[in-house]
Structures are given as structure tokens and as C-alpha cells.
Coordinates of C-alpha atoms in Angstrom, one line a residue:
X85 CA -10.1 6.6 34.6
X86 CA -13.1 4.3 34.2
X87 CA -12.9 2.3 31.0
X88 CA -16.1 1.5 29.1
X89 CA -15.5 -2.3 29.1
X90 CA -14.6 -4.9 31.6
X91 CA -11.4 -6.8 30.8
X92 CA -12.2 -9.3 33.6
X93 CA -15.0 -10.7 31.4
X94 CA -12.6 -11.7 28.7
X95 CA -10.4 -14.7 28.4
X96 CA -7.1 -14.3 30.4
X97 CA -5.1 -13.6 27.3
X98 CA -7.5 -10.8 26.2
X99 CA -7.5 -9.4 29.8
X100 CA -3.7 -9.1 29.7
X101 CA -3.9 -7.3 26.4
X102 CA -6.5 -4.9 27.7
X103 CA -4.5 -4.2 30.9
X104 CA -1.4 -3.3 28.9
X105 CA -3.5 -1.3 26.4
X106 CA -5.1 0.7 29.2
X107 CA -1.8 1.3 30.9
X108 CA -0.3 2.6 27.7
X109 CA -3.3 4.8 26.8
X110 CA -3.2 6.3 30.2
X111 CA 0.0 8.0 29.2
X112 CA -1.8 9.8 26.4
X113 CA -2.4 12.9 28.5
X114 CA -3.2 15.3 25.7
X115 CA -6.4 13.5 24.9
X116 CA -9.6 14.3 26.8
X117 CA -11.2 11.5 28.9
X118 CA -14.0 11.2 26.5
X119 CA -11.7 10.8 23.5
X120 CA -9.6 8.3 25.4
X121 CA -12.7 6.2 26.2
X122 CA -13.5 6.1 22.5
X123 CA -9.9 4.9 21.8
X124 CA -10.1 2.4 24.6
X125 CA -13.2 0.8 23.2
X126 CA -11.3 -0.1 20.1
X127 CA -8.5 -1.9 21.9
X128 CA -10.9 -4.7 22.3
X129 CA -11.3 -4.9 18.5
X130 CA -7.6 -5.1 18.2
X131 CA -7.1 -7.7 20.8
X132 CA -6.5 -10.6 18.4
X133 CA -4.2 -8.4 16.3
X134 CA -1.4 -8.1 18.9
X135 CA 1.1 -10.7 19.8
X136 CA 2.0 -9.7 23.4
X137 CA 4.4 -12.5 24.0
X138 CA 7.0 -11.3 21.4
X139 CA 6.6 -7.5 21.7
X140 CA 8.4 -5.4 24.3
X141 CA 6.1 -3.5 26.7
X142 CA 7.8 -0.3 25.4
X143 CA 6.1 -0.8 22.0
X144 CA 2.7 -0.3 23.6
X145 CA 3.7 3.0 25.2
X146 CA 5.4 4.3 22.1
X147 CA 2.6 3.3 19.8
X148 CA 0.0 4.7 22.1
X149 CA 1.9 8.0 22.2
X150 CA 2.1 8.0 18.4
X151 CA -1.6 7.4 18.1
X152 CA -2.3 10.3 20.6
X153 CA -0.1 12.7 18.6
X154 CA -1.8 11.8 15.2
X155 CA -5.3 11.2 16.5
X156 CA -7.1 14.3 15.2
X157 CA -5.4 14.4 11.8
X158 CA -6.2 10.7 11.4
X159 CA -9.8 11.2 12.3
X160 CA -10.1 14.0 9.9
X161 CA -8.8 11.8 7.0
X162 CA -10.4 8.5 8.0
X163 CA -13.9 8.6 9.5
X164 CA -13.6 4.8 10.0
X165 CA -11.2 5.4 12.9
X166 CA -13.6 7.1 15.4
X167 CA -16.5 5.1 13.9
X168 CA -14.8 1.9 15.0
X169 CA -14.5 0.0 11.8
X170 CA -12.8 -3.3 12.9
X171 CA -10.7 -3.8 9.7
X172 CA -9.3 -0.3 10.1
X173 CA -8.4 -0.8 13.7
X174 CA -6.9 -4.2 13.3
X175 CA -4.7 -3.0 10.4
X176 CA -3.7 0.1 12.5
X177 CA -2.3 -2.1 15.3
X178 CA -1.0 -5.0 13.2
X179 CA 0.8 -3.0 10.6
X180 CA 0.5 0.8 10.4
X181 CA 1.8 1.7 13.9
X182 CA 4.5 -1.0 14.1
X183 CA 5.7 -0.1 10.6
X184 CA 5.8 3.6 11.3
X185 CA 7.9 3.0 14.5
X186 CA 10.2 0.7 12.5
X187 CA 10.6 3.3 9.8
X188 CA 11.5 6.0 12.3
X189 CA 14.3 3.8 13.6
X190 CA 15.6 3.2 10.1
X191 CA 15.5 6.9 9.3
X192 CA 17.6 7.7 12.4
X193 CA 20.2 5.2 11.2
X194 CA 20.7 6.7 7.8
X195 CA 22.3 9.9 6.5
X196 CA 20.2 9.9 3.3
X197 CA 16.4 9.6 2.9
X198 CA 15.0 6.1 3.5
X199 CA 12.9 4.8 0.6
X200 CA 10.1 2.4 1.3
X201 CA 8.6 0.5 -1.6
X202 CA 5.0 -0.7 -1.3
X203 CA 3.8 -3.4 -3.7
X204 CA 0.1 -4.3 -3.9
X205 CA -2.7 -4.9 -6.4
X206 CA -5.9 -3.0 -6.8
X207 CA -7.8 -2.5 -3.5
X208 CA -5.0 -3.7 -1.2
X209 CA -4.7 -0.4 0.6
X210 CA -1.5 1.1 -0.8
X211 CA -2.8 4.7 -0.9
X212 CA -4.4 4.4 2.6
X213 CA -1.2 2.9 4.0
X214 CA 0.9 5.8 2.6
X215 CA -1.5 8.4 4.0
X216 CA -1.5 6.9 7.4
X217 CA 2.3 6.5 7.5
X218 CA 2.8 10.1 6.4
X219 CA 0.4 11.4 9.1
X220 CA 2.0 9.3 11.9
X221 CA 5.6 10.2 11.0
X222 CA 4.9 13.9 10.3
X223 CA 3.4 14.2 13.8
X224 CA 6.8 13.0 15.0
X225 CA 8.7 15.6 13.1
X226 CA 9.7 13.6 10.0
X227 CA 9.4 14.9 6.5
X228 CA 7.6 12.4 4.2
X229 CA 6.7 12.4 0.6
X230 CA 4.8 9.9 -1.5
X231 CA 5.5 8.9 -5.0
X232 CA 3.3 6.5 -6.9
X233 CA 4.3 4.5 -9.9
X234 CA 1.0 5.8 -11.4
X235 CA 2.4 9.4 -11.2
X236 CA 5.0 8.3 -13.7
X237 CA 2.7 7.4 -16.5
X238 CA 3.4 8.7 -20.0
X239 CA 1.3 11.6 -21.1
X240 CA -2.0 10.9 -22.8
X241 CA -0.5 11.9 -26.2
X242 CA 2.5 9.7 -25.7
X243 CA 0.4 6.8 -24.7
X244 CA -1.8 7.2 -27.8
X245 CA 1.3 7.0 -29.9
X246 CA 2.5 4.0 -27.9
X247 CA -0.8 2.3 -28.6
X248 CA -0.4 2.7 -32.3
X249 CA 2.9 0.7 -31.9
X250 CA 1.4 -1.9 -29.6
X251 CA -2.4 -2.1 -29.7
X252 CA -2.4 -4.4 -26.7
X253 CA -1.6 -1.4 -24.4
X254 CA -5.3 -0.4 -24.3
X255 CA -5.1 0.8 -20.7
X256 CA -2.4 2.6 -18.7
X257 CA -0.7 0.4 -16.2
X258 CA 1.5 -2.4 -17.7
X259 CA 5.3 -2.2 -18.0
X260 CA 6.1 0.1 -20.9
X261 CA 3.5 2.8 -20.1
X262 CA 5.7 4.8 -17.7
X263 CA 8.2 7.6 -18.2
X264 CA 11.1 5.8 -16.6
X265 CA 13.7 8.7 -17.0
X266 CA 11.4 11.0 -15.1
X267 CA 10.9 8.5 -12.3
X268 CA 14.6 7.7 -12.1
X269 CA 15.6 11.4 -12.0
X270 CA 13.0 12.0 -9.2
X271 CA 14.3 9.2 -7.1
X272 CA 17.9 10.2 -7.7
X273 CA 17.1 13.7 -6.5
X274 CA 15.2 12.5 -3.5
X275 CA 17.9 10.1 -2.5
X276 CA 20.5 12.9 -2.7
X277 CA 18.4 15.2 -0.6
X278 CA 18.1 17.6 -3.5
X279 CA 15.0 19.7 -4.3
X280 CA 13.0 18.0 -7.1
X281 CA 9.7 18.1 -8.9
X282 CA 7.3 15.2 -8.1
X283 CA 5.4 14.0 -11.2
X284 CA 1.7 13.9 -10.8
X285 CA -1.1 12.2 -12.8
X286 CA -4.8 12.8 -12.9
X287 CA -6.8 9.7 -13.8
X288 CA -10.0 11.6 -14.3
X289 CA -8.7 13.6 -17.4
X290 CA -9.1 12.6 -21.0
X291 CA -12.5 10.9 -20.3
X292 CA -10.9 8.6 -17.8
X293 CA -7.8 7.8 -19.7
X294 CA -5.8 10.2 -17.5
X295 CA -3.1 12.7 -18.2
X296 CA -0.1 14.3 -16.5
X297 CA -0.6 17.5 -14.5
X298 CA 1.7 20.1 -13.0
X299 CA 4.5 18.5 -10.9
X300 CA 4.8 19.3 -7.2
X301 CA 8.0 21.0 -5.8
X302 CA 9.6 18.9 -3.1
X303 CA 12.6 19.7 -0.8
X304 CA 14.6 17.4 1.3
X305 CA 12.7 14.6 3.0
X306 CA 13.4 11.9 5.6
X307 CA 11.2 9.2 4.0
X308 CA 10.0 8.5 0.5
X309 CA 7.0 6.2 0.1
X310 CA 7.2 4.7 -3.4
X311 CA 4.1 2.6 -4.1
X312 CA 2.6 0.8 -7.1
X313 CA 0.9 -2.3 -8.3
X314 CA 4.1 -3.9 -9.4
X315 CA 6.8 -1.9 -7.5
X316 CA 9.7 -4.3 -6.8
X317 CA 8.5 -7.1 -9.2
X318 CA 11.4 -8.8 -10.8
X319 CA 11.6 -10.3 -14.3
X320 CA 11.0 -14.1 -14.2
X321 CA 14.1 -15.6 -15.7
X322 CA 12.8 -19.1 -16.1
X323 CA 10.2 -18.4 -18.7
X324 CA 7.6 -19.5 -19.8
X325 CA 6.0 -20.9 -16.7
X326 CA 5.2 -24.6 -16.6
X327 CA 1.5 -23.8 -16.3
X328 CA -0.3 -20.6 -17.2
X329 CA -2.6 -19.4 -14.5
X330 CA -6.1 -18.1 -15.3
X331 CA -7.0 -15.8 -17.0
X332 CA -3.9 -16.2 -19.3
X333 CA -5.6 -18.6 -21.7
X334 CA -4.9 -17.8 -25.3
X335 CA -1.7 -17.6 -27.3
X336 CA -2.2 -13.9 -27.5
X337 CA -2.5 -13.7 -23.7
X338 CA 0.7 -15.6 -23.3
X339 CA 2.5 -13.3 -25.8
X340 CA 1.3 -10.3 -23.8
X341 CA 2.5 -11.7 -20.5
X342 CA 5.9 -12.6 -22.1
X343 CA 6.4 -9.1 -23.3
X344 CA 5.4 -7.6 -20.0
X345 CA 7.9 -9.9 -18.2
X346 CA 10.6 -8.8 -20.6
X347 CA 9.9 -5.1 -20.0
X348 CA 10.4 -5.5 -16.3
X349 CA 14.1 -5.4 -16.7
X350 CA 13.8 -1.7 -17.6
X351 CA 12.3 -1.0 -14.2
X352 CA 15.1 -2.6 -12.2
X353 CA 17.1 0.7 -11.9
X354 CA 14.0 2.1 -10.1
X355 CA 13.8 -0.9 -7.7
X356 CA 17.5 -0.4 -6.8
X357 CA 16.6 2.8 -4.9
X358 CA 14.3 0.8 -2.5
X359 CA 15.7 0.2 1.0
X360 CA 12.8 -2.0 2.1
X361 CA 9.8 -3.5 0.3
X362 CA 6.5 -4.0 1.9
X363 CA 4.3 -6.5 0.0
X364 CA 0.5 -6.3 0.5
X365 CA -0.6 -9.8 -0.4
X366 CA -4.3 -10.7 -0.5
X367 CA -5.0 -14.3 0.5
X368 CA -6.9 -14.6 -2.8
X369 CA -5.8 -12.3 -5.7
X370 CA -9.3 -12.5 -7.2
X371 CA -10.6 -10.3 -4.4
X372 CA -9.3 -7.4 -6.3
X373 CA -12.3 -7.7 -8.6
X374 CA -14.7 -7.7 -5.6
X375 CA -12.9 -4.6 -4.1
X376 CA -13.0 -2.8 -7.4
X377 CA -16.7 -3.7 -7.8
X378 CA -17.4 -2.3 -4.3
X379 CA -15.6 0.9 -5.2
X380 CA -17.5 1.4 -8.4
X381 CA -20.8 0.8 -6.6
X382 CA -19.9 3.6 -4.2
X383 CA -19.1 5.8 -7.2
X384 CA -22.5 4.9 -8.6
X385 CA -24.2 6.1 -5.4
X386 CA -22.1 9.3 -5.2
X387 CA -22.0 10.4 -8.8
X388 CA -24.6 8.3 -10.6
X389 CA -22.1 6.7 -13.0
X390 CA -19.6 3.9 -12.7
X391 CA -18.0 1.0 -14.6
X392 CA -20.3 -2.0 -15.3
X393 CA -19.4 -5.4 -13.7
X394 CA -18.4 -6.6 -17.1
X395 CA -16.1 -3.7 -17.7
X396 CA -14.6 -4.1 -14.2
X397 CA -13.9 -7.8 -15.0
X398 CA -12.1 -6.9 -18.3
X399 CA -10.1 -4.2 -16.5
X400 CA -8.9 -6.3 -13.6
X401 CA -8.2 -9.3 -15.8
X402 CA -6.1 -7.1 -18.1
X403 CA -3.7 -6.5 -15.2
X404 CA -3.6 -10.1 -14.2
X405 CA -2.8 -11.0 -17.8
X406 CA 0.1 -8.5 -17.8
X407 CA 1.8 -9.5 -14.6
X408 CA -0.1 -12.3 -12.9
X409 CA 0.2 -12.3 -9.1
X410 CA 1.0 -16.0 -8.9
X411 CA 3.9 -15.5 -11.3
X412 CA 5.3 -12.2 -10.0
X413 CA 4.2 -11.5 -6.4
X414 CA 4.1 -15.0 -4.9
X415 CA 7.8 -15.7 -5.6
X416 CA 9.0 -12.5 -3.8
X417 CA 6.5 -13.0 -0.9
X418 CA 8.3 -16.2 0.2
X419 CA 10.7 -15.7 3.2
X420 CA 14.3 -16.0 2.2
X421 CA 17.5 -15.6 4.2
X422 CA 18.7 -12.0 4.3
X423 CA 15.5 -10.5 2.9
X424 CA 14.4 -7.1 4.2
X425 CA 10.9 -7.5 2.7
X426 CA 7.8 -7.3 4.9
X427 CA 4.7 -9.3 3.8
X428 CA 1.3 -8.3 5.0
X429 CA -1.5 -10.8 4.4
X430 CA -4.8 -9.1 3.5
X431 CA -8.2 -10.6 4.3
X432 CA -11.4 -10.2 2.3
X433 CA -12.4 -7.3 4.6
X434 CA -9.2 -5.4 3.7
X435 CA -7.9 -6.0 7.2
X436 CA -4.3 -7.2 7.7
X437 CA -4.4 -10.7 9.1
X438 CA -0.7 -11.3 9.6
X439 CA 2.7 -9.6 9.0
X440 CA 5.8 -11.5 8.2
X441 CA 9.1 -9.7 8.7

């Protein structure tokens, strides 16, 4: 077929990437020529994302076939895909497709469901990643379910009672605001391949404070995606830190951080279910504020109401004061011998810039 770009006009390395991409995409026989040309255009966007030297040629073929199989469901869920948004495409080829292929291999090697933990702050792409992985793997015949740490929040009534005991818990989110027995029972059932009820939480209820809603029945699955803003974070045992990072400034801030650190030990039984942890790590944790601001501006355009920049700053800093990324995410993002963690570096445009495995 005639491709809508000329690899010969690129640098030799880019041309090699394009040639392999075209060869792989030519195997995608179920797509029309017009659709294939749209896909092919975006291989150029992904050229810098792929390390040809250390990836077997078969990876290209398999991942192109996976993209073919999931193309239409992905386009329905993510208009950025056919629109050609570079961050989306770079992340697709750097992380989503390779990770989906890796997970399929892990599933085949296990007799019980594989549990993937995803750790990432606000705006890092946890939800999108979970949706893409589910679509890619479901098209290959795998049964996937998603469980968010947010789904395990205490009810609105219970959190109101909790706030009378600890007024610092003004928002849901920090350690101590979750129904740990429910989450543990859910993961126990899923691991055993038993039918269970997945807890669900609607953040729009109770004037934005959120509340639990009816659970969702779930049968046996092959993969559980367990995501949350501090999934996998461990209690720091050498405490307090030698220096307190901003915005932990006052004695009250330090006391709150200390109590949140102490409560993490209660979550360790949940982390024990995780077979592999993927850490979504922004190159600057402060980008979470910018991403939340962008999201609220979009809500303002769509609904005519949103949080003010000042309220967003208070909200985001509240989470940093509870479990600061420099204290709780950085230590487990460092490569260590025998670690099964994957670390995906996130750029300011939300695109994955590098994956360390």
C-alpha cells in the first residue's frame, strides 16, 4: 500500500523505525486501507518512543496486531487516538502496548489471577491506563476487572463520624479514610477466583464529598488492575525525615504527615496481593496542580462550575502534606535488585518519556 509519508526523508534511524512499523502494520488485514493510513501517520509521532535496538522484531508484529484488534473500541473511548494527539500515541507505544503484552505473558504463567498495582498521583493517567489495558487485553480474550483504592472509601456517614474524631481529615483520600476490610475481602475473592462484589464510589454525591453506591458483581477474572494515588506506598521506618519538603511547613503539617505515615502499616495486607507494581512518576510532582487546574477549566467550559485555582491549590497540597511524593514515591521508584516494579516517567504533556523495568 502507499503510505502517506516518506521514510526516506527522515534520519536513517527514523527510516528504519518507519520500515519496521509499515511491515508490522501491513499484517493488520482486518483494517481498511484508509484506516491503516491513519494509523501509519502516527507511527512517525511514535518514532522517538521506540528503542528498536533492544526490542525483538516480533514485538512489532504482536503489538500491531493488538492495536488492530482493539482499534475501534479504543477510538470510541479515546478520540485523541484517531485525532493524532502526540502524547497519547507516544504513551501507547512506550507503555500501554508493551505492558499489555507483558501482562498477557504473566497471566499465562499463573494459575490464579494476576494483580497489577498502579501507583500515581492526580493527573498521572491511572484511569486512562486501566481503561486502555482492559480494552487491549479483552480483545485478546482475557477477563479484566478494575478496582480503585477510591472505590474503598468509607461511606459519607462514616467519614463524617471519622472527621469528628480527627478534624484534619477534611477530605477523603489520606490513609484512614478507606474501608480496609471490604478491600481486603474483595482482593481475597478475586485472587481465589471466586465471585465477589466490587465496591464502587461516586465522587459527585453529597455535594462533591462522595458516597458509596451499589457494588458491581464480578466473576472469575484473569487480571485485576488495582490503582490508587498511594497504592504500594510503604511506611517510612526512619522517621522523621532529615528535611521536610514543601508544603509541609508547620508543626501541625508535620504531625499530620507523621500520622499518615503511621497509618500506612494498615494497608500493607492490601499491597501483599500485588504481583507487580507500576509507578507513574511525574518528573515534577508539582505538575499535579497544573493538571488538576486544566481539568477544572474543562469542567468550567462544560458545566459552568468548577473549583477555583485557590481551592485547587489547597486540595492538591492537602495530599502532598499527607503522603509527600518525595518521601513516599521517590524511594520505591529507585531501581533495586530483584524488584518487579516498573517506573514510567511522565512529562508535562502527560506523555510517558521513559519506562524503567
